[in-house]
């Protein structure tokens, strides 16, 4: 990208770049911190103090994982950024500070590169709760997105989801849902296995809501978000004085008494504490950290894993006895790319769900978009599909159209699709001679140009910098299908 000069100082001005830096960074609503390439925290602005509940004094000069114990070299996007030298945008993170407080933020990491070396990382963070409010002050696009976000948020209310909210055309999954209507009522523990975004949270909430426990608490805890040294206190509670700063506090099991506890991403729980968890589940008693008495708890357990559970057992990441205990009902949700029948079905569902809300006429996907969707791998599964559909609808709304076309969908989806097509072509080329391969490349250039111009031959010729007649001739000669 071309460097653009964005700052021009006036020779007579007393304002230094540093003054500007301070004024801007301390008054901006975006949290900003900077670490050097060894992970030491070297900058921390006011908004970040508010967002993370810490002060610059407590933070500066410390190693980042000492301040945020739920991060490590594996899950820290800041270190990923140091490692790859590439920016990471808008990553939604939920993590803990060293006081055990939960932070929920949208984070962007930009590497500071000098002479080809990564010297550090600047992090921009927005509190998820304030994001909605911020958008309001921006332009129309943002305000639309905000409305959608808000609606999504409302849905996150605990008793929102029911089994009917899990939409699918996949026969086996449909059967699973039907079976759940019945077995949810009983007190069996449930293990859900599915990649990210496949709907584990929907099912967990729905199972709770279909049971006699539905008016009692549903406590969801992401196991990946708890630092190991706080695990026991969070699950089982603490007794005042048992360690410095300890208060009389119930753990999640006590809080969930009579209801359901959802142990999300159970496989990120270290193997050792799994034994204590098993005991609590088996015996129905917990003992607070530092406490003397056993407290009876009546809790149904639903757990989720995002890797094949038997492999986890085999790799000793999930205790076998715990696995058997919690998988009295075992549900596997296959990734979206393996249940193609759901891709367009769910797209239609999300369009319908949001069009009234966005005050839009009936909308459909163009056949090109359908084709792209069907071939895209959807690594973020239904969540990704839903976001892409909503995003495309917002882009379409700005034009007041009624068909989602290629230009409305996020660019990375199109690129991924092109890459796949390219791979197919290259493979196809392997047993061709040089001339035939040149023709393939020519065909590809032409198809791409037609694709980009929605089949407009004149425009495509301009893009390719050849005469319209030449292009017309080649389209005919190579029998290129013009998808007008
Ligand atoms: N079958 C489905 N029908 C309708 N909506 C779905 C379906 N599956 C997923 N979703 C939607 O996709 C989003 C992600 O679902 P959910 O949070 O339940 O996934 P998850 O498996 O818990 O993901 P993660 O592992 O990342 O926590 C939600 O907005 C949910 O409403
Ligand atoms: Mg989830």
Coordinates of N, CA and C in Angstrom, one line a residue, residues 246-408:
X246 N -9.7 -13.5 50.0 CA -10.8 -14.4 49.8 C -12.0 -13.9 50.6
X247 N -13.2 -14.0 49.9 CA -14.5 -13.6 50.6 C -15.4 -14.8 50.6
X248 N -16.4 -14.7 51.4 CA -17.4 -15.8 51.3 C -18.2 -15.7 50.0
X249 N -18.0 -16.6 49.1 CA -18.6 -16.4 47.8 C -19.0 -17.8 47.2
X250 N -20.2 -17.9 46.8 CA -20.6 -19.2 46.2 C -19.9 -19.4 44.8
X251 N -19.7 -20.6 44.4 CA -19.1 -20.9 43.1 C -20.3 -21.1 42.1
X252 N -19.9 -21.4 40.9 CA -20.9 -21.6 39.9 C -21.9 -22.7 40.1
X253 N -21.4 -23.8 40.7 CA -22.2 -24.9 41.0 C -23.3 -24.5 42.0
X254 N -22.9 -23.8 43.0 CA -24.0 -23.3 44.0 C -24.9 -22.4 43.3
X255 N -24.4 -21.5 42.5 CA -25.3 -20.5 41.8 C -26.3 -21.2 40.9
X256 N -25.9 -22.4 40.3 CA -26.7 -23.1 39.4 C -27.7 -24.0 40.1
X257 N -27.7 -24.1 41.4 CA -28.4 -25.1 42.1 C -29.9 -25.1 41.7
X258 N -30.3 -26.3 41.4 CA -31.7 -26.5 40.9 C -31.8 -26.3 39.4
X259 N -30.8 -25.7 38.8 CA -30.8 -25.5 37.3 C -29.8 -26.2 36.6
X260 N -29.2 -25.6 35.6 CA -28.2 -26.2 34.7 C -26.9 -25.4 34.6
X261 N -25.8 -26.2 34.6 CA -24.6 -25.5 34.3 C -24.0 -25.9 33.0
X262 N -23.7 -24.9 32.2 CA -23.1 -25.2 30.8 C -21.6 -25.0 30.8
X263 N -20.9 -26.1 30.7 CA -19.4 -26.0 30.7 C -19.0 -25.9 29.3
X264 N -18.8 -24.7 28.8 CA -18.5 -24.5 27.4 C -17.0 -24.7 27.2
X265 N -16.6 -25.3 26.0 CA -15.2 -25.6 25.7 C -14.5 -26.3 26.9
X266 N -15.2 -27.4 27.3 CA -14.7 -28.2 28.4 C -13.2 -28.6 28.1
X267 N -12.9 -28.9 26.8 CA -11.6 -29.4 26.5 C -10.5 -28.4 26.8
X268 N -10.8 -27.1 27.1 CA -9.7 -26.3 27.5 C -9.4 -26.3 29.0
X269 N -10.2 -27.1 29.7 CA -9.9 -27.3 31.1 C -8.7 -28.2 31.3
X270 N -7.7 -27.8 32.1 CA -6.6 -28.7 32.3 C -7.1 -30.1 32.9
X271 N -6.3 -31.1 32.6 CA -6.8 -32.4 33.0 C -6.9 -32.6 34.6
X272 N -6.0 -31.9 35.3 CA -6.0 -32.1 36.7 C -7.3 -31.7 37.4
X273 N -7.8 -30.4 37.2 CA -9.0 -30.0 37.8 C -10.3 -30.8 37.3
X274 N -10.1 -31.5 36.2 CA -11.3 -32.3 35.8 C -11.7 -33.3 36.8
X275 N -10.7 -33.8 37.6 CA -11.1 -34.8 38.6 C -12.0 -34.2 39.6
X276 N -11.7 -33.0 40.0 CA -12.6 -32.3 41.0 C -14.0 -32.0 40.5
X277 N -14.0 -31.7 39.2 CA -15.3 -31.5 38.5 C -16.1 -32.7 38.5
X278 N -15.4 -33.8 38.2 CA -16.1 -35.1 38.1 C -16.7 -35.5 39.5
X279 N -15.9 -35.2 40.6 CA -16.4 -35.5 41.9 C -17.7 -34.7 42.2
X280 N -17.6 -33.5 41.9 CA -18.8 -32.6 42.1 C -20.0 -33.1 41.4
X281 N -19.8 -33.6 40.1 CA -20.9 -34.0 39.3 C -21.5 -35.4 39.8
X282 N -20.5 -36.2 40.2 CA -20.9 -37.6 40.6 C -21.6 -37.6 42.0
X283 N -21.0 -36.8 42.9 CA -21.5 -36.9 44.3 C -22.6 -35.9 44.5
X284 N -22.7 -34.8 43.7 CA -23.7 -33.8 44.0 C -23.4 -32.9 45.2
X285 N -22.1 -32.9 45.6 CA -21.7 -32.0 46.7 C -20.5 -31.2 46.2
X286 N -20.4 -30.0 46.7 CA -19.2 -29.2 46.5 C -18.7 -28.7 47.8
X287 N -17.4 -28.4 47.8 CA -16.8 -27.8 49.0 C -16.1 -26.6 48.6
X288 N -16.4 -25.4 49.2 CA -15.8 -24.2 48.9 C -14.3 -24.2 49.2
X289 N -13.5 -23.5 48.5 CA -12.0 -23.4 48.7 C -11.8 -22.9 50.1
X290 N -11.2 -23.7 51.0 CA -10.9 -23.2 52.4 C -12.1 -23.6 53.3
X291 N -13.1 -24.2 52.8 CA -14.3 -24.5 53.6 C -14.2 -25.9 54.2
X292 N -15.1 -26.2 55.2 CA -15.0 -27.4 55.9 C -16.2 -28.3 55.5
X293 N -17.3 -27.7 55.1 CA -18.5 -28.5 55.0 C -18.8 -28.7 53.5
X294 N -19.5 -29.9 53.3 CA -19.9 -30.2 51.9 C -21.3 -29.6 51.7
X295 N -21.4 -28.9 50.5 CA -22.7 -28.3 50.2 C -23.4 -29.0 49.1
X296 N -24.7 -29.4 49.4 CA -25.4 -30.2 48.4 C -25.8 -29.3 47.2
X297 N -25.5 -29.8 46.0 CA -26.0 -29.0 44.9 C -26.7 -30.0 43.9
X298 N -27.8 -29.5 43.3 CA -28.6 -30.3 42.4 C -28.5 -29.6 41.0
X299 N -27.6 -30.1 40.2 CA -27.3 -29.4 39.0 C -27.2 -30.4 37.8
X300 N -27.8 -29.9 36.7 CA -27.7 -30.7 35.5 C -26.5 -30.2 34.7
X301 N -25.7 -31.1 34.2 CA -24.5 -30.6 33.5 C -24.6 -30.8 32.0
X302 N -24.4 -29.6 31.2 CA -24.3 -29.7 29.8 C -22.9 -29.2 29.5
X303 N -22.1 -30.0 28.7 CA -20.8 -29.6 28.4 C -20.6 -29.5 26.9
X304 N -19.7 -28.7 26.4 CA -19.4 -28.7 25.0 C -17.9 -28.9 24.7
X305 N -17.6 -29.5 23.6 CA -16.2 -29.6 23.2 C -16.1 -29.3 21.7
X306 N -15.0 -28.7 21.3 CA -14.9 -28.4 19.8 C -13.9 -29.3 19.1
X307 N -13.6 -30.4 19.8 CA -12.8 -31.4 19.1 C -13.4 -32.8 19.4
X308 N -13.1 -33.7 18.6 CA -13.6 -35.1 18.7 C -13.4 -35.6 20.1
X309 N -14.4 -35.9 20.9 CA -14.2 -36.2 22.3 C -13.4 -37.5 22.5
X310 N -13.6 -38.5 21.7 CA -12.8 -39.7 21.9 C -11.3 -39.5 21.7
X311 N -11.0 -38.6 20.7 CA -9.6 -38.3 20.5 C -9.1 -37.5 21.7
X312 N -9.9 -36.7 22.3 CA -9.5 -35.9 23.4 C -9.2 -36.9 24.6
X313 N -10.0 -37.9 24.7 CA -9.8 -38.9 25.8 C -8.4 -39.6 25.5
X314 N -8.3 -40.0 24.2 CA -7.1 -40.7 23.8 C -5.8 -39.9 24.0
X315 N -5.9 -38.6 23.7 CA -4.8 -37.7 23.9 C -4.6 -37.2 25.4
X316 N -5.4 -37.8 26.2 CA -5.4 -37.4 27.7 C -5.7 -35.9 27.9
X317 N -6.6 -35.4 27.1 CA -7.0 -34.0 27.4 C -8.3 -34.0 28.0
X318 N -9.0 -35.1 28.0 CA -10.3 -35.2 28.6 C -10.3 -36.5 29.4
X319 N -10.6 -36.4 30.7 CA -10.6 -37.6 31.5 C -11.7 -38.6 31.0
X320 N -11.3 -39.9 30.9 CA -12.3 -40.8 30.4 C -13.5 -40.9 31.3
X321 N -13.3 -41.0 32.6 CA -14.4 -41.1 33.5 C -15.4 -39.9 33.4
X322 N -14.8 -38.7 33.3 CA -15.6 -37.5 33.1 C -16.4 -37.6 31.8
X323 N -15.7 -38.0 30.8 CA -16.3 -38.1 29.5 C -17.6 -39.0 29.6
X324 N -17.5 -40.2 30.2 CA -18.6 -41.1 30.3 C -19.7 -40.5 31.1
X325 N -19.3 -39.7 32.2 CA -20.3 -39.2 33.1 C -21.1 -38.1 32.4
X326 N -20.5 -37.3 31.6 CA -21.2 -36.2 31.0 C -21.8 -36.5 29.7
X327 N -21.5 -37.6 29.1 CA -22.0 -37.9 27.7 C -23.2 -38.9 27.7
X328 N -24.0 -38.8 28.8 CA -25.2 -39.7 28.8 C -26.1 -39.4 27.6
X329 N -26.1 -38.1 27.2 CA -26.7 -37.8 25.9 C -25.5 -37.2 25.1
X330 N -25.2 -37.7 23.9 CA -24.1 -37.2 23.2 C -24.6 -36.7 21.8
X331 N -24.3 -35.4 21.6 CA -24.8 -34.9 20.3 C -23.6 -34.3 19.5
X332 N -23.6 -34.7 18.2 CA -22.5 -34.2 17.4 C -23.2 -33.3 16.3
X333 N -22.7 -32.1 16.2 CA -23.3 -31.2 15.2 C -22.2 -31.1 14.1
X334 N -22.5 -31.6 12.9 CA -21.5 -31.6 11.9 C -21.3 -30.2 11.4
X335 N -20.1 -29.9 10.8 CA -19.8 -28.6 10.3 C -20.7 -28.2 9.1
X336 N -20.9 -27.0 8.9 CA -21.9 -26.5 7.8 C -21.4 -27.0 6.5
X337 N -20.1 -27.0 6.2 CA -19.6 -27.4 4.9 C -20.0 -28.9 4.5
X338 N -20.3 -29.7 5.5 CA -20.6 -31.1 5.2 C -22.1 -31.3 5.2
X339 N -22.9 -30.2 5.5 CA -24.3 -30.4 5.3 C -24.8 -29.2 4.4
X340 N -24.5 -29.4 3.1 CA -24.7 -28.4 2.1 C -26.1 -28.0 2.0
X341 N -27.0 -28.9 2.4 CA -28.5 -28.6 2.2 C -28.9 -27.5 3.2
X342 N -28.0 -27.2 4.2 CA -28.4 -26.2 5.1 C -27.9 -24.8 4.7
X343 N -26.9 -24.7 3.7 CA -26.3 -23.4 3.4 C -27.3 -22.4 2.9
X344 N -28.1 -22.8 1.9 CA -29.0 -21.9 1.3 C -30.3 -21.8 2.2
X345 N -30.6 -22.9 2.8 CA -31.8 -22.9 3.7 C -31.6 -21.9 4.8
X346 N -30.4 -22.0 5.5 CA -30.2 -21.1 6.6 C -30.0 -19.7 6.1
X347 N -29.4 -19.5 4.9 CA -29.3 -18.1 4.3 C -30.7 -17.5 4.2
X348 N -31.6 -18.3 3.7 CA -33.0 -17.9 3.5 C -33.6 -17.5 4.9
X349 N -33.3 -18.4 5.8 CA -33.9 -18.2 7.2 C -33.4 -16.9 7.8
X350 N -32.0 -16.6 7.6 CA -31.5 -15.4 8.2 C -32.0 -14.1 7.5
X351 N -32.2 -14.3 6.2 CA -32.7 -13.2 5.4 C -34.1 -12.8 5.9
X352 N -34.9 -13.9 6.1 CA -36.3 -13.7 6.5 C -36.3 -13.1 8.0
X353 N -35.5 -13.6 8.8 CA -35.4 -13.2 10.2 C -35.1 -11.7 10.3
X354 N -34.2 -11.2 9.4 CA -33.8 -9.9 9.5 C -34.4 -8.9 8.6
X355 N -35.2 -9.3 7.6 CA -35.7 -8.4 6.6 C -36.8 -7.5 7.2
X356 N -37.6 -8.1 7.9 CA -38.7 -7.3 8.5 C -38.0 -6.2 9.5
X357 N -37.1 -6.7 10.2 CA -36.4 -5.9 11.2 C -35.7 -4.8 10.5
X358 N -35.0 -5.1 9.4 CA -34.3 -4.0 8.7 C -35.2 -3.3 7.7
X359 N -36.5 -3.6 7.8 CA -37.5 -2.9 7.0 C -37.1 -3.0 5.5
X360 N -36.9 -4.3 5.1 CA -36.6 -4.5 3.7 C -37.6 -5.3 3.0
X361 N -37.7 -5.1 1.6 CA -38.6 -5.9 0.8 C -38.1 -7.4 0.8
X362 N -38.9 -8.3 0.2 CA -38.4 -9.7 0.1 C -37.1 -9.7 -0.7
X363 N -36.1 -10.4 -0.2 CA -34.8 -10.4 -0.8 C -34.4 -11.8 -1.2
X364 N -33.6 -11.9 -2.2 CA -33.0 -13.2 -2.5 C -31.6 -13.1 -2.8
X365 N -30.9 -14.3 -2.9 CA -29.5 -14.3 -3.3 C -29.5 -14.4 -4.8
X366 N -28.5 -13.8 -5.4 CA -28.4 -14.0 -6.9 C -27.8 -15.4 -7.1
X367 N -27.9 -15.9 -8.3 CA -27.4 -17.3 -8.4 C -25.9 -17.4 -8.3
X368 N -25.2 -16.3 -8.6 CA -23.8 -16.3 -8.5 C -23.4 -16.4 -7.0
X369 N -24.1 -15.6 -6.2 CA -23.9 -15.6 -4.8 C -24.2 -17.0 -4.2
X370 N -25.3 -17.6 -4.6 CA -25.6 -18.9 -4.2 C -24.5 -19.9 -4.5
X371 N -24.0 -19.8 -5.7 CA -22.9 -20.7 -6.1 C -21.7 -20.5 -5.2
X372 N -21.3 -19.2 -4.9 CA -20.2 -18.9 -4.0 C -20.4 -19.5 -2.6
X373 N -21.6 -19.2 -2.1 CA -21.9 -19.7 -0.8 C -21.8 -21.3 -0.7
X374 N -22.3 -21.9 -1.7 CA -22.3 -23.4 -1.7 C -20.8 -23.9 -1.7
X375 N -19.9 -23.2 -2.3 CA -18.5 -23.7 -2.4 C -17.6 -23.1 -1.3
X376 N -18.1 -22.2 -0.5 CA -17.2 -21.6 0.5 C -17.1 -22.6 1.7
X377 N -15.9 -22.7 2.4 CA -15.8 -23.7 3.4 C -16.5 -23.3 4.8
X378 N -16.9 -22.1 5.0 CA -17.6 -21.7 6.2 C -16.9 -22.3 7.5
X379 N -15.6 -21.9 7.7 CA -14.9 -22.4 8.8 C -15.5 -21.9 10.1
X380 N -16.2 -20.7 10.0 CA -16.9 -20.2 11.2 C -18.4 -20.7 11.3
X381 N -18.7 -21.6 10.4 CA -20.0 -22.3 10.4 C -21.2 -21.3 10.4
X382 N -22.3 -21.7 11.1 CA -23.5 -20.9 10.9 C -23.3 -19.5 11.4
X383 N -22.5 -19.3 12.4 CA -22.3 -17.9 12.9 C -21.7 -17.1 11.7
X384 N -20.7 -17.6 11.0 CA -20.1 -16.9 9.9 C -21.2 -16.6 8.8
X385 N -22.0 -17.6 8.5 CA -23.0 -17.5 7.5 C -24.0 -16.4 7.8
X386 N -24.4 -16.4 9.1 CA -25.3 -15.4 9.6 C -24.8 -14.0 9.5
X387 N -23.5 -13.9 9.9 CA -22.9 -12.5 9.8 C -22.7 -12.1 8.4
X388 N -22.4 -13.0 7.5 CA -22.2 -12.6 6.1 C -23.5 -12.2 5.5
X389 N -24.6 -12.9 5.8 CA -25.9 -12.6 5.3 C -26.3 -11.2 5.8
X390 N -26.2 -11.0 7.1 CA -26.6 -9.7 7.7 C -25.8 -8.6 7.0
X391 N -24.5 -8.8 7.0 CA -23.6 -7.8 6.4 C -24.0 -7.4 5.0
X392 N -24.3 -8.5 4.2 CA -24.7 -8.3 2.8 C -26.0 -7.6 2.7
X393 N -27.0 -7.9 3.6 CA -28.3 -7.2 3.6 C -28.1 -5.7 3.9
X394 N -27.2 -5.4 4.8 CA -27.0 -4.0 5.1 C -26.4 -3.3 3.9
X395 N -25.5 -3.9 3.2 CA -24.9 -3.3 2.0 C -26.0 -3.1 1.0
X396 N -26.8 -4.1 0.8 CA -27.9 -4.1 -0.1 C -28.9 -3.0 0.2
X397 N -29.2 -2.8 1.5 CA -30.2 -1.8 1.9 C -29.7 -0.4 1.5
X398 N -28.4 -0.2 1.5 CA -28.0 1.1 1.2 C -28.3 1.4 -0.3
X399 N -28.5 0.4 -1.1 CA -28.8 0.6 -2.5 C -30.3 0.4 -2.8
X400 N -31.0 0.0 -1.8 CA -32.5 -0.2 -1.9 C -32.8 -1.3 -3.0
X401 N -31.9 -2.3 -3.1 CA -32.2 -3.3 -4.1 C -32.9 -4.5 -3.4
X402 N -33.2 -5.6 -4.2 CA -33.8 -6.7 -3.6 C -33.1 -8.0 -3.9
X403 N -31.9 -7.9 -4.5 CA -31.2 -9.2 -4.7 C -29.7 -9.0 -4.2
X404 N -29.3 -9.9 -3.4 CA -27.9 -9.8 -2.9 C -27.0 -10.3 -4.0
X405 N -26.1 -9.4 -4.4 CA -25.2 -9.8 -5.5 C -23.8 -9.8 -5.0
X406 N -22.9 -10.3 -5.9 CA -21.5 -10.5 -5.5 C -20.9 -9.3 -4.8
X407 N -21.2 -8.1 -5.3 CA -20.6 -6.9 -4.8 C -21.1 -6.6 -3.3
X408 N -22.2 -7.2 -2.9 CA -22.6 -7.0 -1.5 C -22.0 -7.9 -0.5

